[in-house]
Short mmCIF file of C-alpha atoms in Angstrom, two decimals:
data_model
loop_
_atom_site.label_atom_id
_atom_site.label_comp_id
_atom_site.label_asym_id
_atom_site.label_seq_id
_atom_site.Cartn_x
_atom_site.Cartn_y
_atom_site.Cartn_z
CA UNK A 31 -16.50 -13.88 21.89
CA UNK A 32 -18.62 -13.28 18.76
CA UNK A 33 -20.27 -10.32 20.48
CA UNK A 34 -16.84 -8.80 21.27
CA UNK A 35 -15.76 -9.22 17.65
CA UNK A 36 -18.95 -7.60 16.34
CA UNK A 37 -18.51 -4.72 18.81
CA UNK A 38 -15.01 -4.05 17.51
CA UNK A 39 -15.87 -3.99 13.78
CA UNK A 40 -17.63 -0.54 13.68
CA UNK A 41 -14.74 1.02 15.63
CA UNK A 42 -12.24 -0.46 13.17
CA UNK A 43 -14.16 1.05 10.24
CA UNK A 44 -14.41 4.40 12.00
CA UNK A 45 -10.70 4.37 12.80
CA UNK A 46 -9.78 3.65 9.18
CA UNK A 47 -11.58 6.75 7.97
CA UNK A 48 -10.27 9.16 10.60
CA UNK A 49 -8.74 12.06 8.68
CA UNK A 50 -5.15 12.51 9.75
CA UNK A 51 -1.58 12.36 8.41
CA UNK A 52 -1.62 8.56 8.22
CA UNK A 53 -4.81 8.59 6.11
CA UNK A 54 -3.30 10.84 3.43
CA UNK A 55 0.17 9.29 3.39
CA UNK A 56 -1.36 5.81 3.04
CA UNK A 57 -3.32 6.86 -0.06
CA UNK A 58 -0.30 8.65 -1.50
CA UNK A 59 1.92 5.61 -0.92
CA UNK A 60 -0.58 3.33 -2.64
CA UNK A 61 -1.10 5.62 -5.63
CA UNK A 62 2.60 6.28 -6.13
CA UNK A 63 4.40 3.13 -4.94
CA UNK A 64 1.74 0.41 -5.19
CA UNK A 65 -0.07 -2.14 -3.02
CA UNK A 66 2.86 -3.83 -1.25
CA UNK A 67 4.51 -0.57 -0.29
CA UNK A 68 1.27 0.83 1.14
CA UNK A 69 0.57 -2.41 3.03
CA UNK A 70 4.04 -2.40 4.61
CA UNK A 71 3.51 1.24 5.61
CA UNK A 72 0.12 0.35 7.12
CA UNK A 73 1.57 -2.56 9.10
CA UNK A 74 3.97 -0.07 10.68
CA UNK A 75 0.99 2.09 11.61
CA UNK A 76 -0.83 -0.87 13.17
CA UNK A 77 2.28 -1.84 15.17
CA UNK A 78 2.30 1.65 16.71
CA UNK A 79 -1.40 1.20 17.56
CA UNK A 80 -0.65 -2.14 19.24
CA UNK A 81 2.10 -0.50 21.28
CA UNK A 82 -0.24 2.32 22.34
CA UNK A 83 -2.96 -0.16 23.33
CA UNK A 84 -0.42 -2.09 25.42
CA UNK A 85 0.75 1.12 27.12
CA UNK A 86 -2.86 2.16 27.83
CA UNK A 87 -3.70 -1.29 29.18
CA UNK A 88 -0.66 -1.97 31.35
CA UNK A 89 0.16 1.52 32.59
CA UNK A 90 -1.61 3.19 35.46
CA UNK A 91 -3.92 6.11 34.81
CA UNK A 92 -1.31 8.34 36.51
CA UNK A 93 1.09 7.78 33.62
CA UNK A 94 -1.61 8.71 31.12
CA UNK A 95 -2.46 11.78 33.19
CA UNK A 96 1.21 12.81 33.20
CA UNK A 97 1.43 12.50 29.43
CA UNK A 98 -1.85 14.34 28.99
CA UNK A 99 -0.69 17.27 31.12
CA UNK A 100 2.81 17.51 29.64
CA UNK A 101 2.71 19.96 26.71
CA UNK A 102 6.30 19.05 25.81
CA UNK A 103 5.08 15.69 24.48
CA UNK A 104 2.71 17.35 22.03
CA UNK A 105 5.25 20.01 21.07
CA UNK A 106 7.95 17.40 20.41
CA UNK A 107 5.59 15.31 18.26
CA UNK A 108 4.43 18.41 16.40
CA UNK A 109 7.98 19.62 15.74
CA UNK A 110 8.97 16.15 14.47
CA UNK A 111 6.05 16.04 12.03
CA UNK A 112 6.53 19.69 11.02
CA UNK A 113 10.26 19.18 10.38
CA UNK A 114 9.63 16.09 8.28
CA UNK A 115 7.02 17.95 6.22
CA UNK A 116 9.26 20.97 5.64
CA UNK A 117 12.31 18.87 4.68
CA UNK A 118 10.19 16.81 2.27
CA UNK A 119 8.70 19.93 0.69
CA UNK A 120 12.12 21.62 0.26
CA UNK A 121 13.55 18.49 -1.37
CA UNK A 122 10.59 18.29 -3.75
CA UNK A 123 11.00 21.95 -4.69
CA UNK A 124 14.57 21.22 -5.79
CA UNK A 125 13.54 18.10 -7.69
CA UNK A 126 10.66 19.86 -9.46
CA UNK A 127 13.12 22.12 -11.30
CA UNK A 128 14.24 19.14 -13.35
CA UNK A 129 10.94 17.29 -13.43
CA UNK A 130 11.04 16.71 -17.19
CA UNK A 131 14.36 14.87 -16.88
CA UNK A 132 13.23 12.56 -14.09
CA UNK A 133 12.00 9.04 -14.73
CA UNK A 134 8.97 7.79 -12.81
CA UNK A 135 11.08 4.95 -11.37
CA UNK A 136 13.28 7.51 -9.64
CA UNK A 137 10.28 8.95 -7.79
CA UNK A 138 8.71 5.66 -6.76
CA UNK A 139 11.73 3.86 -5.33
CA UNK A 140 10.59 1.35 -2.73
CA UNK A 141 12.43 0.76 0.52
CA UNK A 142 10.06 -1.46 2.46
CA UNK A 143 11.92 -1.18 5.75
CA UNK A 144 11.89 2.63 5.53
CA UNK A 145 8.17 2.57 4.69
CA UNK A 146 7.49 0.35 7.70
CA UNK A 147 9.43 2.69 10.01
CA UNK A 148 7.73 5.72 8.42
CA UNK A 149 4.28 4.27 9.15
CA UNK A 150 5.25 3.39 12.72
CA UNK A 151 6.80 6.77 13.54
CA UNK A 152 4.12 8.84 11.82
CA UNK A 153 1.53 7.21 14.09
CA UNK A 154 3.78 6.98 17.16
CA UNK A 155 4.65 10.68 17.39
CA UNK A 156 0.96 11.59 17.50
CA UNK A 157 0.19 11.51 21.23
CA UNK A 158 -3.48 11.98 20.44
CA UNK A 159 -3.54 8.36 19.24
CA UNK A 160 -2.52 7.17 22.72
CA UNK A 161 -5.27 9.27 24.26
CA UNK A 162 -7.75 7.82 21.75
CA UNK A 163 -6.89 4.24 22.71
CA UNK A 164 -6.99 5.10 26.40
CA UNK A 165 -10.49 6.51 25.99
CA UNK A 166 -11.58 3.35 24.19
CA UNK A 167 -10.04 1.26 26.96
CA UNK A 168 -11.81 3.03 29.83
CA UNK A 169 -15.08 3.09 27.89
CA UNK A 170 -15.13 -0.50 26.63
CA UNK A 171 -13.05 -2.14 29.38
CA UNK A 172 -15.79 -2.28 32.04
CA UNK A 173 -18.23 -3.72 29.47
CA UNK A 174 -15.72 -6.49 28.78
CA UNK A 175 -15.33 -6.99 32.55
CA UNK A 176 -11.61 -6.22 32.05
CA UNK A 177 -11.03 -9.85 31.10
CA UNK A 178 -7.73 -10.15 29.25
CA UNK A 179 -9.06 -12.68 26.71
CA UNK A 180 -12.07 -10.51 25.86
CA UNK A 181 -9.90 -7.39 25.61
CA UNK A 182 -7.54 -9.16 23.21
CA UNK A 183 -10.49 -10.36 21.12
CA UNK A 184 -12.04 -6.89 20.98
CA UNK A 185 -8.87 -4.99 20.07
CA UNK A 186 -7.82 -7.69 17.58
CA UNK A 187 -11.20 -7.26 15.90
CA UNK A 188 -10.75 -3.48 15.78
CA UNK A 189 -7.25 -3.63 14.29
CA UNK A 190 -8.04 -6.42 11.83
CA UNK A 191 -11.10 -4.51 10.58
CA UNK A 192 -9.00 -1.36 10.34
CA UNK A 193 -6.37 -3.20 8.30
CA UNK A 194 -8.94 -4.82 5.98
CA UNK A 195 -10.68 -1.50 5.28
CA UNK A 196 -7.28 0.06 4.63
CA UNK A 197 -6.54 -2.70 2.10
CA UNK A 198 -9.70 -1.62 0.26
CA UNK A 199 -8.52 2.00 0.32
CA UNK A 200 -5.11 0.93 -0.94
CA UNK A 201 -6.62 -1.00 -3.85
CA UNK A 202 -8.79 1.96 -4.83
CA UNK A 203 -5.89 4.40 -4.65
CA UNK A 204 -3.76 1.99 -6.69
CA UNK A 205 -6.09 2.53 -9.66
CA UNK A 206 -4.56 6.00 -10.02
CA UNK A 207 -1.10 4.60 -10.82
CA UNK A 208 -1.71 4.82 -14.56
CA UNK A 209 -1.86 8.60 -14.17
CA UNK A 210 1.32 8.83 -12.13
CA UNK A 211 3.53 10.94 -14.38
CA UNK A 212 6.60 12.57 -12.73
CA UNK A 213 4.73 15.88 -12.64
CA UNK A 214 1.64 14.38 -10.95
CA UNK A 215 3.73 12.41 -8.47
CA UNK A 216 5.56 15.56 -7.41
CA UNK A 217 2.28 17.44 -7.00
CA UNK A 218 0.85 14.68 -4.77
CA UNK A 219 4.02 14.54 -2.67
CA UNK A 220 3.99 18.33 -2.24
CA UNK A 221 0.36 18.25 -1.06
CA UNK A 222 1.21 15.49 1.44
CA UNK A 223 4.20 17.50 2.70
CA UNK A 224 1.99 20.56 3.22
CA UNK A 225 -0.60 18.44 5.07
CA UNK A 226 2.13 17.06 7.36
CA UNK A 227 3.23 20.63 8.10
CA UNK A 228 -0.38 21.56 8.98
CA UNK A 229 -0.85 18.49 11.21
CA UNK A 230 2.50 19.19 12.87
CA UNK A 231 1.48 22.77 13.66
CA UNK A 232 -1.88 21.53 14.99
CA UNK A 233 -0.11 19.10 17.32
CA UNK A 234 2.23 21.84 18.53
CA UNK A 235 -0.72 24.15 19.25
CA UNK A 236 -2.21 21.39 21.40
CA UNK A 237 0.90 21.67 23.55
CA UNK A 238 1.01 25.46 23.58
CA UNK A 239 -2.72 25.91 24.16
CA UNK A 240 -3.92 22.67 25.82
CA UNK A 241 -7.67 22.22 26.10
CA UNK A 242 -9.35 20.95 29.21
CA UNK A 243 -10.15 17.62 27.59
CA UNK A 244 -13.09 17.24 30.00
CA UNK A 245 -14.01 13.74 28.90
CA UNK A 246 -10.60 12.34 29.76
CA UNK A 247 -10.47 14.29 32.99
CA UNK A 248 -13.86 12.97 34.08
CA UNK A 249 -12.85 9.40 33.27
CA UNK A 250 -9.62 9.74 35.23
CA UNK A 251 -11.49 11.13 38.25
CA UNK A 252 -13.80 8.11 38.20
CA UNK A 253 -10.82 5.77 38.20
CA UNK A 254 -9.44 7.50 41.28
#
């Protein structure tokens, strides 16, 4: 059990520092809205990870193969992220015209339920996350002898480490709150919106121009 926990810790740290939309939005949420808001957002992200792990574990490899070979999944996820980024950016452009009249409190309103859903959906629409967990499953699973208890221990270790490292990132980002003037908040939100647009386009291109993904293909062939 201890060995499975120790094995999961490096992966949890690695996962926490993967550069993606969740990484940037988490830091932005912490800097702008504070610790609790960022933590609620992160819990939503982790719930999506748990769901993906469950899908990877309980589904057959044929389901994963179908998802992998269906470009519509990537395109839909990319369009969703792209649309969200564009809408956010357009709204911020309108708000920025009256930035001097806006109070900071208006820009940092906290709706914890919405933040939770935002974290969940932002992670859930990225099909690459499912593929990531599937790769971890087929790589680590045989080493854990596919024992349910060991699998639960390993993945719990990964996700708990991921969450703890994220708490550290949240606390560091929170130190920037003293500099969160309306103008700075709007600039940060605009940058995040642009990044979401870029990640959305990247996800769409994965659907339009799918790569061979040789590692996944080789693993699936072995399972056959």
